Amino acid sequence: QKEVEQDPGPLSVPEGAIVSLNCTYSNSAFQYFMWYRQYSRKGPELLMYTYSSGNKEDGRFTAQVDKSSKYISLFIRDSQPSDSATYLCATPCSNSGYSTLTFGKGTMLLVSP
Amino acid sequence: DVKVTQSSRYLVKRTGEKVFLECVQDMDHENMFWYRQDPGLGLRLIYFSYDVKMKEKGDIPEGYSVSREKKERFSLILESASTNQTSMYLCASSQRGDRYSLYFGPGTRLLVL
């Protein structure tokens, strides 16, 4: 089982909808979670990060961690066509004695006007 | 603004050629990474470096090597390119105190014929 799993989508919603993007993770020791956004033909960019359980809000975006079910979510309120992108969740994993980010495969979101 | 630049956006090479992918960052970041991104497989870490002249293998180092002679530059080398190395290659950097906030370059799309 991969450390982080994501449904690849695509997820298609109309403009203004509330979007829920989700990841599951395998190791209950993981405590730090991040969301990256990747527009077509661009590199990913950091969108949000959360540490341990709870919510973090930034404008229209809310990141949520449920450690009991090993589930992380990204909610987008009032979605816009400019939100159309691939969203990747990530968490640090041990690698050669160092800690590096492991990414989910990404969920493609399409917001139609 | 942090800027990570990659030497080429698109590259076409022949099987067996030696290929150099160059990455330069201008924000004095200690950490640098090479990922490849493939449909259905997501982002996978090839090599990383947390200091000049330091390198560590990621999840898929086979067929690749790296060089970090200067802090701002991290090179990925395909010693003998093969068709299964056709992919999008993404370089990223981060600072020591915030290692999981990665700044990605725009990517190099490599086609090996």
GROMACS .gro file of C-alpha atoms in nm:
model
  226
    1GLN     CA    1   0.000   0.000   0.000
    2LYS     CA    2   0.131   0.343  -0.093
    3GLU     CA    3   0.179   0.591   0.185
    4VAL     CA    4  -0.071   0.834   0.035
    5GLU     CA    5  -0.366   0.749  -0.189
    6GLN     CA    6  -0.582   0.981  -0.398
    7ASP     CA    7  -0.864   0.933  -0.643
    8PRO     CA    8  -0.729   1.062  -0.978
    9GLY     CA    9  -1.063   1.204  -1.094
   10PRO     CA   10  -1.135   1.406  -1.296
   11LEU     CA   11  -1.379   1.576  -1.066
   12SER     CA   12  -1.609   1.809  -1.262
   13VAL     CA   13  -1.815   2.074  -1.084
   14PRO     CA   14  -1.999   2.391  -1.185
   15GLU     CA   15  -1.869   2.730  -1.083
   16GLY     CA   16  -1.968   2.820  -0.730
   17ALA     CA   17  -1.985   2.463  -0.604
   18ILE     CA   18  -1.816   2.343  -0.286
   19VAL     CA   19  -1.539   2.101  -0.373
   20SER     CA   20  -1.407   1.824  -0.150
   21LEU     CA   21  -1.074   1.665  -0.240
   22ASN     CA   22  -0.954   1.374  -0.031
   23CYS     CA   23  -0.654   1.158   0.049
   24THR     CA   24  -0.599   0.861   0.271
   25TYR     CA   25  -0.268   0.776   0.430
   26SER     CA   26  -0.132   0.453   0.569
   27ASN     CA   27   0.097   0.543   0.860
   28SER     CA   28  -0.066   0.675   1.174
   29ALA     CA   29   0.266   0.835   1.272
   30PHE     CA   30   0.235   1.090   0.993
   31GLN     CA   31   0.169   1.431   1.143
   32TYR     CA   32   0.237   1.684   0.871
   33PHE     CA   33   0.026   1.713   0.559
   34MET     CA   34   0.044   1.940   0.261
   35TRP     CA   35  -0.161   2.026  -0.045
   36TYR     CA   36   0.004   2.128  -0.369
   37ARG     CA   37  -0.175   2.265  -0.676
   38GLN     CA   38  -0.050   2.201  -1.026
   39TYR     CA   39  -0.180   2.388  -1.328
   40SER     CA   40  -0.144   2.230  -1.669
   41ARG     CA   41   0.215   2.245  -1.801
   42LYS     CA   42   0.344   2.398  -1.478
   43GLY     CA   43   0.526   2.269  -1.172
   44PRO     CA   44   0.330   2.214  -0.850
   45GLU     CA   45   0.302   2.498  -0.601
   46LEU     CA   46   0.238   2.477  -0.229
   47LEU     CA   47  -0.120   2.564  -0.146
   48MET     CA   48  -0.162   2.477   0.221
   49TYR     CA   49  -0.019   2.267   0.498
   50THR     CA   50  -0.158   2.138   0.824
   51TYR     CA   51   0.008   1.983   1.125
   52SER     CA   52  -0.163   1.703   1.318
   53SER     CA   53  -0.537   1.705   1.358
   54GLY     CA   54  -0.777   1.986   1.295
   55ASN     CA   55  -0.862   2.244   1.035
   56LYS     CA   56  -0.671   2.521   0.869
   57GLU     CA   57  -0.844   2.789   0.668
   58ASP     CA   58  -0.701   3.024   0.406
   59GLY     CA   59  -0.956   3.226   0.213
   60ARG     CA   60  -1.177   2.989   0.017
   61PHE     CA   61  -0.960   2.689   0.106
   62THR     CA   62  -0.985   2.470   0.416
   63ALA     CA   63  -0.753   2.180   0.491
   64GLN     CA   64  -0.872   1.917   0.737
   65VAL     CA   65  -0.704   1.617   0.896
   66ASP     CA   66  -0.888   1.329   1.061
   67LYS     CA   67  -0.621   1.118   1.228
   68SER     CA   68  -0.868   0.860   1.358
   69SER     CA   69  -0.958   0.758   1.005
   70LYS     CA   70  -0.625   0.863   0.843
   71TYR     CA   71  -0.807   1.093   0.607
   72ILE     CA   72  -0.708   1.438   0.484
   73SER     CA   73  -0.935   1.673   0.294
   74LEU     CA   74  -0.915   1.998   0.104
   75PHE     CA   75  -1.237   2.196   0.072
   76ILE     CA   76  -1.279   2.475  -0.181
   77ARG     CA   77  -1.572   2.710  -0.131
   78ASP     CA   78  -1.725   2.909  -0.417
   79SER     CA   79  -1.510   2.726  -0.670
   80GLN     CA   80  -1.389   2.923  -0.972
   81PRO     CA   81  -1.277   2.816  -1.321
   82SER     CA   82  -0.929   2.932  -1.218
   83ASP     CA   83  -0.930   2.654  -0.956
   84SER     CA   84  -0.917   2.399  -1.238
   85ALA     CA   85  -0.592   2.215  -1.173
   86THR     CA   86  -0.454   1.893  -1.030
   87TYR     CA   87  -0.437   1.885  -0.652
   88LEU     CA   88  -0.173   1.671  -0.483
   89CYS     CA   89  -0.160   1.579  -0.118
   90ALA     CA   90   0.177   1.506   0.038
   91THR     CA   91   0.330   1.397   0.364
   92PRO     CA   92   0.690   1.353   0.486
   93CYS     CA   93   0.820   0.997   0.480
   94SER     CA   94   1.153   0.850   0.583
   95ASN     CA   95   1.393   0.803   0.291
   96SER     CA   96   1.752   0.681   0.334
   97GLY     CA   97   1.744   0.809   0.691
   98TYR     CA   98   1.619   1.148   0.574
   99SER     CA   99   1.265   1.276   0.557
  100THR     CA  100   1.128   1.367   0.214
  101LEU     CA  101   0.783   1.440   0.078
  102THR     CA  102   0.579   1.158  -0.067
  103PHE     CA  103   0.300   1.272  -0.296
  104GLY     CA  104  -0.035   1.124  -0.382
  105LYS     CA  105  -0.101   1.078  -0.751
  106GLY     CA  106  -0.318   1.387  -0.765
  107THR     CA  107  -0.685   1.460  -0.833
  108MET     CA  108  -0.775   1.661  -1.142
  109LEU     CA  109  -1.042   1.923  -1.077
  110LEU     CA  110  -1.241   2.087  -1.356
  111VAL     CA  111  -1.462   2.386  -1.269
  112SER     CA  112  -1.692   2.484  -1.551
  113PRO     CA  113  -1.826   2.841  -1.589
  114ASP     CA  114   0.996   3.552  -0.565
  115VAL     CA  115   1.172   3.219  -0.551
  116LYS     CA  116   1.269   3.107  -0.891
  117VAL     CA  117   1.365   2.760  -0.998
  118THR     CA  118   1.470   2.734  -1.359
  119GLN     CA  119   1.529   2.427  -1.568
  120SER     CA  120   1.752   2.431  -1.871
  121SER     CA  121   1.497   2.305  -2.123
  122ARG     CA  122   1.118   2.281  -2.144
  123TYR     CA  123   1.125   2.011  -2.409
  124LEU     CA  124   1.401   1.770  -2.503
  125VAL     CA  125   1.421   1.487  -2.758
  126LYS     CA  126   1.703   1.236  -2.728
  127ARG     CA  127   1.793   0.902  -2.875
  128THR     CA  128   1.830   0.576  -2.686
  129GLY     CA  129   2.179   0.541  -2.544
  130GLU     CA  130   2.257   0.912  -2.536
  131LYS     CA  131   2.388   1.076  -2.222
  132VAL     CA  132   2.142   1.342  -2.110
  133PHE     CA  133   2.200   1.633  -1.875
  134LEU     CA  134   1.911   1.815  -1.709
  135GLU     CA  135   2.012   2.131  -1.530
  136CYS     CA  136   1.832   2.306  -1.247
  137VAL     CA  137   1.919   2.639  -1.089
  138GLN     CA  138   1.753   2.814  -0.796
  139ASP     CA  139   1.813   3.173  -0.696
  140MET     CA  140   1.701   3.179  -0.332
  141ASP     CA  141   2.002   3.026  -0.159
  142HIS     CA  142   1.807   2.711  -0.070
  143GLU     CA  143   2.001   2.427   0.089
  144ASN     CA  144   1.773   2.147  -0.032
  145MET     CA  145   1.720   2.040  -0.392
  146PHE     CA  146   1.523   1.755  -0.543
  147TRP     CA  147   1.460   1.579  -0.872
  148TYR     CA  148   1.122   1.418  -0.934
  149ARG     CA  149   0.971   1.257  -1.237
  150GLN     CA  150   0.599   1.270  -1.308
  151ASP     CA  151   0.415   1.012  -1.513
  152PRO     CA  152   0.042   0.963  -1.579
  153GLY     CA  153  -0.103   0.716  -1.333
  154LEU     CA  154   0.216   0.708  -1.127
  155GLY     CA  155   0.230   1.063  -0.994
  156LEU     CA  156   0.543   1.234  -0.865
  157ARG     CA  157   0.830   1.007  -0.773
  158LEU     CA  158   1.153   1.116  -0.611
  159ILE     CA  159   1.470   1.029  -0.803
  160TYR     CA  160   1.747   1.197  -0.602
  161PHE     CA  161   1.779   1.471  -0.345
  162SER     CA  162   2.050   1.681  -0.190
  163TYR     CA  163   2.050   1.861   0.143
  164ASP     CA  164   2.390   2.025   0.096
  165VAL     CA  165   2.657   2.098  -0.162
  166LYS     CA  166   2.833   1.778  -0.277
  167MET     CA  167   2.578   1.573  -0.088
  168LYS     CA  168   2.335   1.343  -0.266
  169GLU     CA  169   2.092   1.076  -0.158
  170LYS     CA  170   1.889   0.827  -0.355
  171GLY     CA  171   1.516   0.868  -0.366
  172ASP     CA  172   1.259   0.606  -0.458
  173ILE     CA  173   1.366   0.544  -0.820
  174PRO     CA  174   1.738   0.625  -0.866
  175GLU     CA  175   1.817   0.345  -1.113
  176GLY     CA  176   1.952   0.476  -1.442
  177TYR     CA  177   2.015   0.825  -1.302
  178SER     CA  178   2.294   1.011  -1.129
  179VAL     CA  179   2.318   1.366  -0.996
  180SER     CA  180   2.575   1.632  -0.933
  181ARG     CA  181   2.570   1.924  -0.690
  182GLU     CA  182   2.894   2.115  -0.713
  183LYS     CA  183   2.739   2.450  -0.626
  184LYS     CA  184   2.461   2.534  -0.386
  185GLU     CA  185   2.233   2.683  -0.650
  186ARG     CA  186   2.271   2.410  -0.913
  187PHE     CA  187   2.154   2.049  -0.914
  188SER     CA  188   2.204   1.842  -1.226
  189LEU     CA  189   2.033   1.518  -1.320
  190ILE     CA  190   2.222   1.285  -1.552
  191LEU     CA  191   2.082   1.001  -1.755
  192GLU     CA  192   2.394   0.797  -1.827
  193SER     CA  193   2.240   0.604  -2.117
  194ALA     CA  194   1.890   0.719  -2.198
  195SER     CA  195   1.623   0.456  -2.246
  196THR     CA  196   1.266   0.484  -2.373
  197ASN     CA  197   1.125   0.414  -2.025
  198GLN     CA  198   1.287   0.738  -1.911
  199THR     CA  199   1.051   0.937  -2.130
  200SER     CA  200   0.879   1.154  -1.872
  201MET     CA  201   0.826   1.497  -1.720
  202TYR     CA  202   1.120   1.587  -1.495
  203LEU     CA  203   1.063   1.837  -1.217
  204CYS     CA  204   1.329   2.003  -1.008
  205ALA     CA  205   1.244   2.156  -0.671
  206SER     CA  206   1.418   2.337  -0.389
  207SER     CA  207   1.345   2.427  -0.029
  208GLN     CA  208   1.520   2.596   0.259
  209ARG     CA  209   1.667   2.407   0.550
  210GLY     CA  210   1.424   2.547   0.807
  211ASP     CA  211   1.117   2.470   0.595
  212ARG     CA  212   1.217   2.164   0.400
  213TYR     CA  213   0.867   2.056   0.300
  214SER     CA  214   0.773   2.384   0.130
  215LEU     CA  215   0.900   2.290  -0.210
  216TYR     CA  216   0.940   2.536  -0.493
  217PHE     CA  217   0.918   2.360  -0.826
  218GLY     CA  218   1.058   2.452  -1.163
  219PRO     CA  219   0.841   2.443  -1.475
  220GLY     CA  220   0.958   2.095  -1.571
  221THR     CA  221   1.141   1.939  -1.863
  222ARG     CA  222   0.944   1.708  -2.086
  223LEU     CA  223   1.191   1.449  -2.212
  224LEU     CA  224   1.117   1.218  -2.502
  225VAL     CA  225   1.361   0.933  -2.563
  226LEU     CA  226   1.327   0.775  -2.905
   0.00000   0.00000   0.00000
